[in-house]
Short mmCIF file of C-alpha atoms and ligand atoms in Angstrom, two decimals:
data_model
loop_
_atom_site.label_atom_id
_atom_site.label_comp_id
_atom_site.label_asym_id
_atom_site.label_seq_id
_atom_site.Cartn_x
_atom_site.Cartn_y
_atom_site.Cartn_z
CA MET T 178 86.84 121.62 117.92
CA THR T 179 87.03 123.97 114.77
CA ALA T 180 90.53 126.00 114.38
CA THR T 181 88.80 128.81 116.83
CA GLY T 182 88.04 126.14 119.47
CA THR T 183 84.32 126.02 119.75
CA ALA T 184 82.89 122.57 120.05
CA ILE T 185 80.99 121.10 117.15
CA ASN T 186 77.75 119.41 117.46
CA ALA T 187 77.64 115.86 115.94
CA ALA T 188 74.48 116.89 113.96
CA ASP T 189 76.13 119.96 112.87
CA LEU T 190 79.20 118.15 111.31
CA PRO T 191 80.18 120.41 108.02
CA PHE T 192 79.95 117.12 105.47
CA ALA T 193 80.28 117.72 101.91
CA ASN T 194 80.04 114.85 99.30
CA SER T 195 81.95 115.10 96.12
CA PHE T 196 81.15 111.41 95.36
CA ALA T 197 77.41 111.93 95.72
CA GLU T 198 77.89 114.37 92.83
CA LEU T 199 78.61 111.84 90.43
CA PRO T 200 75.59 110.23 88.57
CA PRO T 201 73.39 107.96 90.44
CA ALA T 202 74.68 104.78 88.85
CA PHE T 203 77.75 104.69 90.90
CA TYR T 204 76.05 104.49 94.30
CA THR T 205 72.89 103.99 96.17
CA ARG T 206 71.76 106.77 98.51
CA LEU T 207 70.60 105.28 101.76
CA MET T 208 70.22 105.65 105.41
CA PRO T 209 72.20 103.42 107.94
CA THR T 210 70.50 100.88 109.92
CA PRO T 211 70.11 101.95 113.79
CA LEU T 212 71.84 99.56 116.37
CA PRO T 213 70.01 98.95 119.93
CA ALA T 214 71.62 101.09 122.56
CA PRO T 215 75.06 101.62 121.12
CA TYR T 216 77.85 102.52 123.25
CA PHE T 217 81.33 104.13 123.04
CA LEU T 218 84.38 101.70 122.46
CA ALA T 219 87.33 103.58 121.45
CA ALA T 220 88.50 106.93 119.65
CA SER T 221 91.76 107.55 117.87
CA GLY T 222 93.15 110.97 119.33
CA LYS T 223 95.14 111.31 116.17
CA ALA T 224 92.67 110.34 113.80
CA ALA T 225 90.24 112.68 115.65
CA ARG T 226 92.46 115.66 115.35
CA LEU T 227 93.07 115.30 111.75
CA VAL T 228 89.32 116.12 111.11
CA GLY T 229 89.66 118.83 113.65
CA LEU T 230 87.37 116.83 116.17
CA ASP T 231 88.12 116.96 119.92
CA PRO T 232 88.73 113.06 120.70
CA ALA T 233 86.89 113.35 124.40
CA SER T 234 83.74 114.66 122.64
CA LEU T 235 83.62 111.54 120.49
CA ALA T 236 82.42 109.76 123.44
CA SER T 237 79.19 111.77 123.91
CA GLU T 238 76.05 110.48 123.43
CA ASP T 239 75.68 112.45 120.07
CA PHE T 240 78.57 111.51 118.51
CA VAL T 241 78.07 107.70 119.56
CA ALA T 242 74.56 108.01 117.76
CA LEU T 243 76.17 109.60 114.54
CA PHE T 244 78.93 107.30 114.28
CA THR T 245 76.82 104.14 114.84
CA GLY T 246 74.46 105.37 111.87
CA ASN T 247 71.46 105.90 114.70
CA GLN T 248 71.18 109.66 113.87
CA VAL T 249 72.59 111.41 110.53
CA ALA T 250 74.13 114.65 110.47
CA ALA T 251 72.10 117.14 108.56
CA ARG T 252 74.78 117.91 105.89
CA ALA T 253 75.43 114.47 105.48
CA LYS T 254 74.52 112.27 102.21
CA PRO T 255 75.00 108.69 103.07
CA LEU T 256 75.41 106.19 100.27
CA ALA T 257 76.81 102.76 99.53
CA ALA T 258 79.12 102.57 96.45
CA VAL T 259 79.18 100.19 94.07
CA TYR T 260 82.24 98.15 92.56
CA SER T 261 83.35 94.74 91.41
CA GLY T 262 86.32 92.74 91.45
CA HIS T 263 88.55 89.64 91.31
CA GLN T 264 88.54 87.54 94.30
CA PHE T 265 91.32 85.13 95.02
CA GLY T 266 92.25 85.72 91.18
CA VAL T 267 88.61 84.70 90.00
CA TRP T 268 86.18 87.13 88.57
CA ALA T 269 83.46 87.69 91.10
CA GLY T 270 81.62 90.30 89.46
CA GLN T 271 79.28 92.90 91.36
CA LEU T 272 80.41 93.45 95.02
CA GLY T 273 79.91 96.90 96.34
CA ASP T 274 79.73 98.38 99.69
CA GLY T 275 77.75 95.45 101.57
CA ARG T 276 78.18 96.99 104.74
CA ALA T 277 80.05 100.32 104.30
CA ILE T 278 77.86 103.68 104.25
CA LEU T 279 79.92 106.76 103.32
CA LEU T 280 78.64 109.97 105.10
CA GLY T 281 80.65 112.47 103.42
CA GLU T 282 83.89 114.33 103.65
CA LEU T 283 85.23 116.80 106.14
CA ASP T 284 87.74 119.19 105.17
CA THR T 285 91.38 119.09 106.81
CA PRO T 286 94.56 121.05 105.99
CA GLU T 287 95.75 118.24 103.85
CA GLY T 288 92.56 118.25 101.93
CA PRO T 289 88.94 116.41 102.43
CA LEU T 290 88.68 113.01 104.22
CA GLU T 291 85.67 110.92 103.46
CA LEU T 292 84.05 109.15 106.61
CA GLN T 293 82.70 105.95 106.09
CA LEU T 294 80.66 103.61 108.49
CA LYS T 295 81.55 100.21 108.32
CA GLY T 296 79.04 97.70 110.03
CA ALA T 297 76.30 100.31 109.57
CA GLY T 298 73.54 97.91 108.15
CA LYS T 299 72.25 96.29 104.84
CA THR T 300 72.81 98.12 101.36
CA PRO T 301 71.90 96.95 97.91
CA TYR T 302 74.93 95.46 97.57
CA SER T 303 74.95 93.14 100.77
CA ARG T 304 74.37 90.08 98.66
CA MET T 305 74.15 87.18 101.59
CA GLY T 306 75.45 89.33 104.12
CA ASP T 307 73.94 91.05 107.09
CA GLY T 308 75.43 94.46 106.61
CA ARG T 309 77.33 94.19 110.07
CA ALA T 310 80.52 93.81 111.22
CA VAL T 311 81.51 92.01 114.61
CA LEU T 312 83.47 93.57 117.54
CA ARG T 313 86.42 91.17 116.82
CA SER T 314 87.12 92.37 113.25
CA SER T 315 86.44 95.74 114.36
CA ILE T 316 88.97 95.95 117.00
CA ARG T 317 91.30 94.59 114.46
CA GLU T 318 90.73 97.19 111.77
CA TYR T 319 90.61 99.85 114.28
CA LEU T 320 94.02 99.03 115.69
CA CYS T 321 95.82 98.17 112.73
CA SER T 322 94.64 101.12 110.67
CA GLU T 323 96.16 103.35 113.21
CA ALA T 324 99.11 101.18 113.80
CA MET T 325 99.87 101.36 110.11
CA ALA T 326 99.62 105.03 110.08
CA ALA T 327 101.65 105.12 112.94
CA LEU T 328 104.54 102.92 111.13
CA GLY T 329 104.43 105.64 108.13
CA ILE T 330 102.69 103.30 105.86
CA ALA T 331 99.52 104.68 103.74
CA THR T 332 96.67 103.56 105.10
CA THR T 333 92.92 104.15 105.65
CA ARG T 334 92.16 105.67 109.00
CA ALA T 335 90.15 104.47 111.98
CA LEU T 336 88.38 107.56 113.94
CA MET T 337 86.49 105.39 116.48
CA MET T 338 84.40 102.28 117.26
CA THR T 339 80.90 102.24 118.84
CA GLY T 340 79.21 98.96 119.61
CA SER T 341 75.97 97.45 120.64
CA ASP T 342 74.63 94.26 122.40
CA GLN T 343 72.95 93.10 119.12
CA GLY T 344 73.86 89.71 118.19
CA VAL T 345 75.49 88.94 115.08
CA LEU T 346 75.85 85.60 113.57
CA ARG T 347 79.23 84.52 112.36
CA GLU T 348 80.48 80.92 113.40
CA SER T 349 78.79 81.86 116.61
CA VAL T 350 76.91 84.73 117.97
CA GLU T 351 78.78 87.71 118.57
CA THR T 352 78.22 91.33 118.76
CA ALA T 353 78.00 94.23 116.45
CA SER T 354 80.29 97.14 116.00
CA VAL T 355 80.43 100.21 113.99
CA VAL T 356 83.93 101.63 113.00
CA THR T 357 84.27 105.02 111.28
CA ARG T 358 87.04 104.75 108.69
CA MET T 359 88.47 107.82 106.98
CA ALA T 360 90.59 108.06 103.90
CA PRO T 361 90.52 110.64 100.92
CA SER T 362 88.73 108.29 98.81
CA PHE T 363 87.55 104.77 99.11
CA VAL T 364 87.76 104.03 95.35
CA ARG T 365 89.23 100.62 94.51
CA PHE T 366 90.59 98.89 91.35
CA GLY T 367 87.40 97.20 91.61
CA SER T 368 85.33 100.15 90.97
CA PHE T 369 86.99 100.54 87.54
CA GLU T 370 86.52 97.09 86.94
CA HIS T 371 82.88 97.09 87.57
CA TRP T 372 82.30 99.49 84.28
CA PHE T 373 84.67 97.72 82.39
CA TYR T 374 82.81 94.35 82.65
CA ARG T 375 79.75 95.77 82.09
CA ASP T 376 80.87 97.60 79.15
CA LYS T 377 80.20 100.79 79.99
CA PRO T 378 82.95 103.28 78.78
CA ASP T 379 81.11 106.51 79.74
CA GLU T 380 80.93 105.42 83.20
CA LEU T 381 84.56 104.33 83.11
CA ARG T 382 85.46 107.66 81.92
CA VAL T 383 83.70 109.39 84.38
CA LEU T 384 85.20 107.73 87.43
CA ALA T 385 88.52 108.00 85.83
CA ASP T 386 88.05 111.70 85.35
CA TYR T 387 86.93 112.15 88.88
CA VAL T 388 90.09 110.44 90.38
CA ILE T 389 92.14 112.19 88.36
CA ALA T 390 90.55 115.69 88.99
CA ARG T 391 90.43 115.31 92.37
CA PHE T 392 93.10 112.81 93.57
CA TYR T 393 95.90 113.17 90.77
CA PRO T 394 95.15 116.68 88.86
CA GLU T 395 98.97 116.98 87.79
CA LEU T 396 97.98 114.12 85.75
CA ALA T 397 95.49 115.87 83.64
CA ALA T 398 98.00 117.66 81.56
CA GLU T 399 99.82 114.53 80.81
CA PRO T 400 99.42 113.48 76.94
CA ASN T 401 97.49 110.33 77.99
CA PRO T 402 96.03 111.00 81.48
CA TYR T 403 94.70 107.78 81.86
CA GLN T 404 98.00 106.08 81.22
CA ALA T 405 99.59 108.21 83.30
CA LEU T 406 96.83 107.21 86.28
CA LEU T 407 97.62 103.39 85.74
CA ALA T 408 101.42 104.19 86.08
CA GLU T 409 101.56 106.50 89.07
CA VAL T 410 98.69 103.91 90.93
CA SER T 411 101.27 100.88 89.54
CA ARG T 412 103.99 102.94 91.34
CA ARG T 413 102.31 103.89 94.49
CA THR T 414 101.36 100.38 94.79
CA ALA T 415 104.61 98.71 94.48
CA ARG T 416 105.48 101.31 97.21
CA LEU T 417 103.24 100.29 99.42
CA ILE T 418 103.81 96.58 99.14
CA ALA T 419 107.39 97.37 99.68
CA GLN T 420 106.62 98.86 102.81
CA TRP T 421 104.50 95.95 103.82
CA GLN T 422 107.13 93.40 103.23
CA ALA T 423 109.60 95.58 105.37
CA VAL T 424 107.53 95.40 108.49
CA GLY T 425 106.39 91.84 107.63
CA PHE T 426 102.70 93.13 107.08
CA MET T 427 100.39 90.34 105.29
CA HIS T 428 97.24 92.00 104.05
CA GLY T 429 95.55 88.46 103.52
CA VAL T 430 92.91 89.47 101.24
CA MET T 431 94.76 91.14 98.43
CA ASN T 432 91.44 91.03 96.10
CA THR T 433 90.82 94.04 93.32
CA ASP T 434 88.08 95.05 95.37
CA ASN T 435 90.82 95.78 98.23
CA MET T 436 93.17 97.55 96.13
CA SER T 437 93.04 101.19 96.98
CA ILE T 438 93.24 103.64 94.15
CA LEU T 439 95.14 105.98 95.93
CA GLY T 440 97.91 103.29 97.26
CA LEU T 441 96.34 102.95 100.85
CA THR T 442 96.12 99.79 102.60
CA LEU T 443 92.33 99.15 102.66
CA ASP T 444 90.09 96.52 104.06
CA TYR T 445 91.74 95.04 107.27
CA GLY T 446 90.42 91.46 107.32
CA PRO T 447 92.56 88.54 108.02
CA PHE T 448 96.05 90.04 108.14
CA GLY T 449 98.78 89.51 110.23
CA PHE T 450 102.38 90.84 111.14
CA MET T 451 105.14 87.88 110.50
CA GLU T 452 106.53 86.54 113.48
CA ALA T 453 108.42 83.33 113.18
CA PHE T 454 109.71 84.13 109.70
CA ASP T 455 108.30 81.76 106.83
CA ALA T 456 108.19 83.36 103.45
CA GLU T 457 105.11 81.24 102.55
CA HIS T 458 103.23 81.99 105.70
CA ILE T 459 99.72 82.42 104.91
CA CYS T 460 98.01 84.43 107.34
CA ASN T 461 94.32 84.09 105.99
CA HIS T 462 93.04 80.64 106.99
CA THR T 463 90.71 80.70 104.46
CA ASP T 464 93.25 81.19 101.78
CA GLU T 465 94.25 77.80 101.23
CA GLN T 466 96.42 78.02 98.31
CA GLY T 467 98.50 80.47 99.96
CA ARG T 468 97.87 83.13 96.89
CA TYR T 469 98.37 85.69 99.26
CA SER T 470 101.35 84.74 101.42
CA TYR T 471 104.11 86.84 102.40
CA ALA T 472 106.36 86.00 99.16
CA ASN T 473 103.39 86.23 97.02
CA GLN T 474 102.24 89.70 97.90
CA PRO T 475 104.67 91.35 95.44
CA GLN T 476 103.59 89.63 92.43
CA ILE T 477 99.77 89.69 93.25
CA GLY T 478 100.01 93.60 93.74
CA HIS T 479 101.61 93.71 90.17
CA TRP T 480 98.85 91.06 89.00
CA ASN T 481 96.19 93.47 90.49
CA CYS T 482 97.77 96.30 88.75
CA TYR T 483 97.04 94.24 85.50
CA ALA T 484 93.61 93.90 86.44
CA LEU T 485 93.53 97.57 86.74
CA GLY T 486 95.01 97.93 83.55
CA GLN T 487 92.89 95.64 81.61
CA ALA T 488 89.77 98.04 83.02
CA LEU T 489 91.45 101.37 82.14
CA LEU T 490 92.45 99.83 78.32
CA PRO T 491 89.62 101.47 76.74
CA LEU T 492 90.63 104.66 77.81
CA ILE T 493 94.58 104.22 77.40
CA GLY T 494 93.86 103.31 74.00
CA THR T 495 96.65 100.88 73.17
CA VAL T 496 97.86 97.44 74.77
CA GLU T 497 101.45 99.02 74.30
CA ALA T 498 100.85 102.17 76.27
CA THR T 499 98.70 100.20 78.92
CA GLN T 500 101.82 97.65 79.48
CA ASP T 501 104.22 100.82 79.21
CA ALA T 502 102.13 101.93 82.62
CA LEU T 503 102.31 98.52 84.21
CA ASP T 504 105.79 98.11 83.59
CA VAL T 505 106.60 100.93 86.33
CA TYR T 506 105.60 98.53 89.01
CA GLN T 507 108.55 95.93 88.85
CA PRO T 508 111.57 98.60 88.95
CA GLU T 509 109.65 100.50 91.52
CA PHE T 510 109.30 97.93 93.76
CA ALA T 511 112.63 96.70 93.63
CA ARG T 512 114.31 100.39 94.23
CA ALA T 513 111.75 100.61 97.09
CA ILE T 514 112.49 97.35 98.74
CA ASP T 515 116.32 97.94 98.02
CA VAL T 516 116.14 101.27 99.77
CA LEU T 517 114.06 99.70 102.78
CA MET T 518 116.45 96.99 103.30
CA HIS T 519 119.36 98.95 103.61
CA ALA T 520 117.77 101.30 105.97
CA LYS T 521 116.69 98.11 107.84
CA LEU T 522 120.30 96.84 108.00
CA GLY T 523 121.63 100.33 108.88
CA LEU T 524 123.46 100.56 105.61
CA MET T 525 123.84 104.26 104.06
CA ASN T 526 125.46 103.31 100.63
CA THR T 527 124.77 100.52 98.28
CA GLU T 528 127.20 98.12 97.02
CA ASP T 529 126.71 95.56 94.25
CA ASP T 530 127.06 92.65 96.72
CA ASP T 531 124.21 93.71 99.19
CA ARG T 532 121.12 91.90 97.44
CA PRO T 533 122.88 88.33 98.33
CA LEU T 534 123.70 89.79 101.71
CA PHE T 535 120.00 90.37 102.28
CA ASP T 536 119.13 87.04 100.60
CA LYS T 537 121.10 85.13 103.00
CA LEU T 538 119.63 86.73 105.76
CA PHE T 539 116.36 85.76 104.78
CA SER T 540 117.56 82.38 104.26
CA LEU T 541 118.86 82.07 107.80
CA MET T 542 115.81 83.46 109.29
CA GLN T 543 113.65 81.14 107.47
CA ASP T 544 115.88 78.06 108.88
CA SER T 545 115.73 79.38 112.31
CA HIS T 546 112.10 80.71 112.27
CA VAL T 547 113.53 83.99 113.79
CA ASP T 548 110.80 86.52 114.90
CA PHE T 549 110.80 89.16 112.23
CA THR T 550 110.32 92.44 114.39
CA GLN T 551 112.10 91.07 117.31
CA PHE T 552 115.53 90.05 114.97
CA PHE T 553 115.85 93.63 113.11
CA ARG T 554 115.10 95.56 116.22
CA LYS T 555 117.73 93.93 118.20
CA LEU T 556 120.13 94.09 115.42
CA GLY T 557 120.59 97.71 115.81
CA GLN T 558 122.24 96.70 118.79
CA LEU T 559 125.18 94.84 117.16
CA GLN T 560 128.62 96.25 117.54
CA ALA T 561 130.52 96.98 114.31
CA ARG T 562 133.90 96.07 116.30
CA PRO T 563 132.93 94.20 119.48
CA ALA T 564 135.11 94.19 122.26
CA GLY T 565 134.76 90.92 124.19
CA GLU T 566 134.08 87.84 122.93
CA ILE T 567 131.81 87.84 120.13
CA ALA T 568 129.34 85.12 121.13
CA VAL T 569 128.74 87.35 124.22
CA SER T 570 128.36 90.70 122.81
CA ASP T 571 126.17 89.18 120.08
CA ALA T 572 123.88 87.36 122.24
CA ALA T 573 120.57 89.72 122.25
CA VAL T 574 120.30 89.12 118.45
CA ARG T 575 122.47 85.93 117.90
CA ASP T 576 120.24 83.81 120.54
CA LEU T 577 117.30 84.18 118.18
CA PHE T 578 118.50 81.61 115.62
CA ILE T 579 118.86 78.09 116.32
CA ASP T 580 121.97 77.62 113.78
CA ARG T 581 124.30 80.18 115.42
CA THR T 582 127.23 78.97 113.68
CA ALA T 583 125.47 79.87 110.61
CA PHE T 584 124.44 83.33 112.17
CA ASP T 585 128.00 84.01 113.05
CA GLY T 586 129.27 83.33 109.40
CA TRP T 587 126.22 85.95 108.19
CA VAL T 588 127.24 88.31 111.03
CA ALA T 589 131.19 88.17 110.06
CA GLN T 590 130.01 89.34 106.16
CA TYR T 591 127.67 91.98 107.63
CA ARG T 592 130.34 93.34 109.96
CA ALA T 593 132.83 93.53 106.86
CA ARG T 594 130.05 95.65 105.16
CA LEU T 595 129.55 97.96 108.08
CA ALA T 596 133.41 98.37 108.14
CA ARG T 597 133.17 99.97 104.97
CA GLU T 598 130.85 102.60 106.33
CA ASP T 599 131.75 105.63 108.40
CA ARG T 600 129.24 105.63 111.12
CA SER T 601 129.17 104.99 115.04
CA ASP T 602 127.41 102.25 116.31
CA SER T 603 125.22 104.45 118.27
CA ALA T 604 124.33 106.53 115.27
CA ARG T 605 123.55 103.32 113.12
CA LYS T 606 121.33 102.06 115.96
CA ALA T 607 119.42 105.32 116.42
CA ALA T 608 118.60 105.15 112.41
CA MET T 609 117.81 101.69 112.52
CA ASP T 610 115.56 102.01 115.57
CA LEU T 611 113.41 104.81 113.38
CA VAL T 612 112.67 101.96 110.62
CA ASN T 613 112.81 98.94 112.54
CA PRO T 614 109.43 98.91 114.81
CA LYS T 615 109.61 97.56 118.22
CA TYR T 616 105.91 97.20 118.51
CA VAL T 617 103.70 95.69 115.94
CA LEU T 618 99.92 94.52 116.12
CA ARG T 619 100.77 90.89 117.05
CA ASN T 620 97.76 88.74 116.60
CA TYR T 621 97.88 87.53 120.03
CA LEU T 622 97.88 91.09 121.08
CA ALA T 623 94.86 92.05 119.53
CA GLN T 624 93.39 89.06 120.87
CA VAL T 625 93.79 89.69 124.20
CA ALA T 626 92.26 93.19 123.71
CA ILE T 627 89.18 91.36 121.83
CA ASP T 628 89.02 88.87 124.60
CA LYS T 629 88.57 91.79 127.22
CA ALA T 630 86.31 93.71 124.92
CA GLN T 631 83.98 90.81 124.53
CA ASN T 632 83.64 90.96 128.50
CA LYS T 633 82.86 94.57 128.26
CA ASP T 634 86.34 95.80 129.32
CA PHE T 635 87.73 98.14 126.39
CA SER T 636 90.48 99.50 128.50
CA GLU T 637 93.21 96.93 126.54
CA VAL T 638 92.17 98.50 123.07
CA ALA T 639 92.75 101.98 124.31
CA ARG T 640 96.03 100.61 125.85
CA LEU T 641 97.21 98.83 123.12
CA LEU T 642 96.43 101.55 120.65
CA ALA T 643 98.68 103.91 123.13
CA VAL T 644 101.51 101.44 122.48
CA LEU T 645 101.18 100.84 118.73
CA GLU T 646 101.00 104.76 118.24
CA ARG T 647 104.52 104.91 119.20
CA PRO T 648 106.01 101.87 117.30
CA PHE T 649 109.58 103.00 117.22
CA ASP T 650 109.99 104.07 120.53
CA GLU T 651 111.65 102.63 123.32
CA GLN T 652 108.68 102.06 126.22
CA PRO T 653 110.16 100.15 129.01
CA GLU T 654 106.96 100.06 130.74
CA ASN T 655 105.66 98.24 127.77
CA GLU T 656 108.22 95.73 127.18
CA ALA T 657 105.71 93.01 127.56
CA TYR T 658 104.02 94.19 124.32
CA ALA T 659 107.24 93.37 122.39
CA ALA T 660 107.71 89.63 123.67
CA LEU T 661 107.12 86.93 121.55
CA PRO T 662 103.76 85.23 121.23
CA PRO T 663 102.62 82.72 124.22
CA ASP T 664 102.15 79.14 123.53
CA TRP T 665 98.50 79.42 123.48
CA ALA T 666 98.59 81.96 120.15
CA SER T 667 100.07 78.92 118.31
CA HIS T 668 96.67 78.00 117.93
CA LEU T 669 95.20 81.72 116.86
CA GLU T 670 93.79 81.26 113.34
CA VAL T 671 92.12 84.34 111.58
CA SER T 672 89.90 83.72 108.67
CA CYS T 673 87.40 86.01 106.38
CA SER T 674 84.74 85.75 108.72
CA SER T 675 84.19 89.16 110.22
P1 LIG A 703 85.61 91.88 102.23
O1 LIG A 703 86.31 90.41 102.24
O2 LIG A 703 85.44 92.18 103.85
O3 LIG A 703 86.72 93.07 101.53
O4 LIG A 703 84.47 91.84 101.64
C1 LIG A 703 83.96 91.49 100.49
C2 LIG A 703 82.66 91.92 99.99
O5 LIG A 703 81.68 91.56 100.91
C3 LIG A 703 82.56 93.38 100.13
O6 LIG A 703 81.52 93.98 98.84
C4 LIG A 703 81.89 93.56 101.31
O7 LIG A 703 81.12 95.11 101.60
C5 LIG A 703 81.16 92.30 101.39
N1 LIG A 703 80.55 92.01 102.86
C6 LIG A 703 81.46 91.20 103.87
N2 LIG A 703 81.07 90.90 104.73
C7 LIG A 703 79.56 91.64 104.66
C8 LIG A 703 78.34 91.40 105.69
N3 LIG A 703 78.33 91.05 106.82
N4 LIG A 703 77.34 92.04 105.03
C9 LIG A 703 77.30 92.62 103.76
N5 LIG A 703 78.38 92.73 102.93
C10 LIG A 703 79.59 92.17 103.41
MG1 LIG A 704 86.83 94.59 101.06
#
């Protein structure tokens, strides 16, 4: 629907495409490859409304054809962008949109959003790939994009998903799916590295100027706008990763081609949410060295900013100025995680000894493999001055620990700390419930939805999204979605296969 309430035809969507106005070296114009007999799988009402579309209309044949790539809107200028990147710490050379096709951008009150079809066929950058995405990985991307947005974490969005019975070969034959993603821009760190490693300073500058003019206009007036860009991207990346740590999100493939120049969570593959706490947890089965483990994410974020800094160095001018911009990262991360940890523990003030209190907690959680999400959520129920026997009143959270004596020791310290703040239990719980989600996209929840969808029942995808859209709310009817993973889930493995 438009603002005036008239329905828009799929073919008439008023696409613009500012990226297509860059010189042709930055992309290849091409049409998506149609899929046979596409069908509607799911749409995000919240994402649809962002771009002024009526979610109900997305299930229509026209929109399904458009967002599968079987039809192209008159004003779209489909293209695949080129980029390179460091994969698992090693320079990988040219990658590019191997299976993502940008249609163009739609205006929103918060600025234009680009719409991109992921899985819409081969591009000149597909290398050995088939240009497709399987149902399994598309469901994961669709659900997690919207779940992260609901958690208040910067991310690309997912507008809708379509499917086709066309077979797609991975470890076994699966079926094809297309996710329509949305973001102000899909430019990555690797988009800049591409021109640096090809020794093309002119293109490097064109891209940087485009990104600054369009997404960071306030930086254009800085004495060194490119240095300011690197500093701002480092700041946003640090903040983003602090938010990931605070909800136990692990990206799984933090290659520089998956790092957004806008500080968005980008490219959902073998991600995971921390369950039984283990700082060394590796969510991506393919990541044998644990480069992208939970504990490593903050320093990898910094490493990736270094890769961007290397690429921007010719524009920034000196190593010192580049280093200064990169030095923004660590203090920003420390500040952001400190604020988030205080909020997670329901602490309003900061004291010198808070850090050891947090560290001790994580070490106890590690020893007892405590479920990350359940622990923080249940901690909100703790009474600062319990009336009866402590073991009874603390049971909800205490019973998560194997070593309950150790937990009692920590909780005594925590209570002493709470006693120095003037806030009622109910006010503290209400504040904690706004930052400690009850519902996250546990791997097994996604797997249940995937298994059903592979049998043509898409209802669980919709139902799960409805739960994850309200992660901080108590949803008594959906209590089961907050449960610990069942035994069968301990065998679940997610890899780069998608
Ligand atoms: P990812 O690990 O999904 O970030 O992908 C790394 C690179 O491989 C990107 O350039 C992707 O576009 C490309 N790619 C991944 N899967 C495929 C596929 N099935 N067909 C073509 N390109 C792909
Ligand atoms: Mg990628």
